[in-house]
């Protein structure tokens, strides 16, 4: 076990805790806020929180104009679609059950990297994917009387 592995595990646990805390906080304290306000604030503060990373993460090359075009397409189209689906899920199944769906994104990202980018898939990643999917099934398959 290396230091970078331990740091990655700690960051993963912290992000999971933050997502769970955030969904419950939003459900309890931000019910009156509109989805546009919440989304705008999430993007703004997410950008501000990651801005200091520019000082420590090397940029491989100066972005080309087409890179900014791709970024704009991803930001406008994909983020808009994602948040429309996300807030519909929140309205229909609730914040806690919706946040469980977000954990499946990790599995999809790993599979996409394996299929499209030729990255290797380890046994531990497979077990992790199974654990995530089982957790989502357990969370989403609960009867309404337990919620």
Coordinates of C-alpha atoms in Angstrom, one line a residue, residues 92-98 138-147:
X92 CA -39.7 11.5 -8.2
X93 CA -37.6 9.3 -5.8
X94 CA -36.2 11.7 -3.3
X95 CA -32.7 13.1 -2.6
X96 CA -31.3 10.1 -0.7
X97 CA -32.2 7.6 -3.3
X98 CA -31.1 9.9 -6.1
X138 CA -30.6 -2.3 -2.3
X139 CA -31.2 1.5 -2.0
X140 CA -33.5 1.8 -5.0
X141 CA -35.4 -1.4 -4.5
X142 CA -36.6 -0.5 -1.0
X143 CA -40.3 -0.5 -0.5
X144 CA -41.9 2.8 0.2
X145 CA -42.9 1.8 3.7
X146 CA -39.2 1.8 4.7
X147 CA -38.4 5.3 3.4

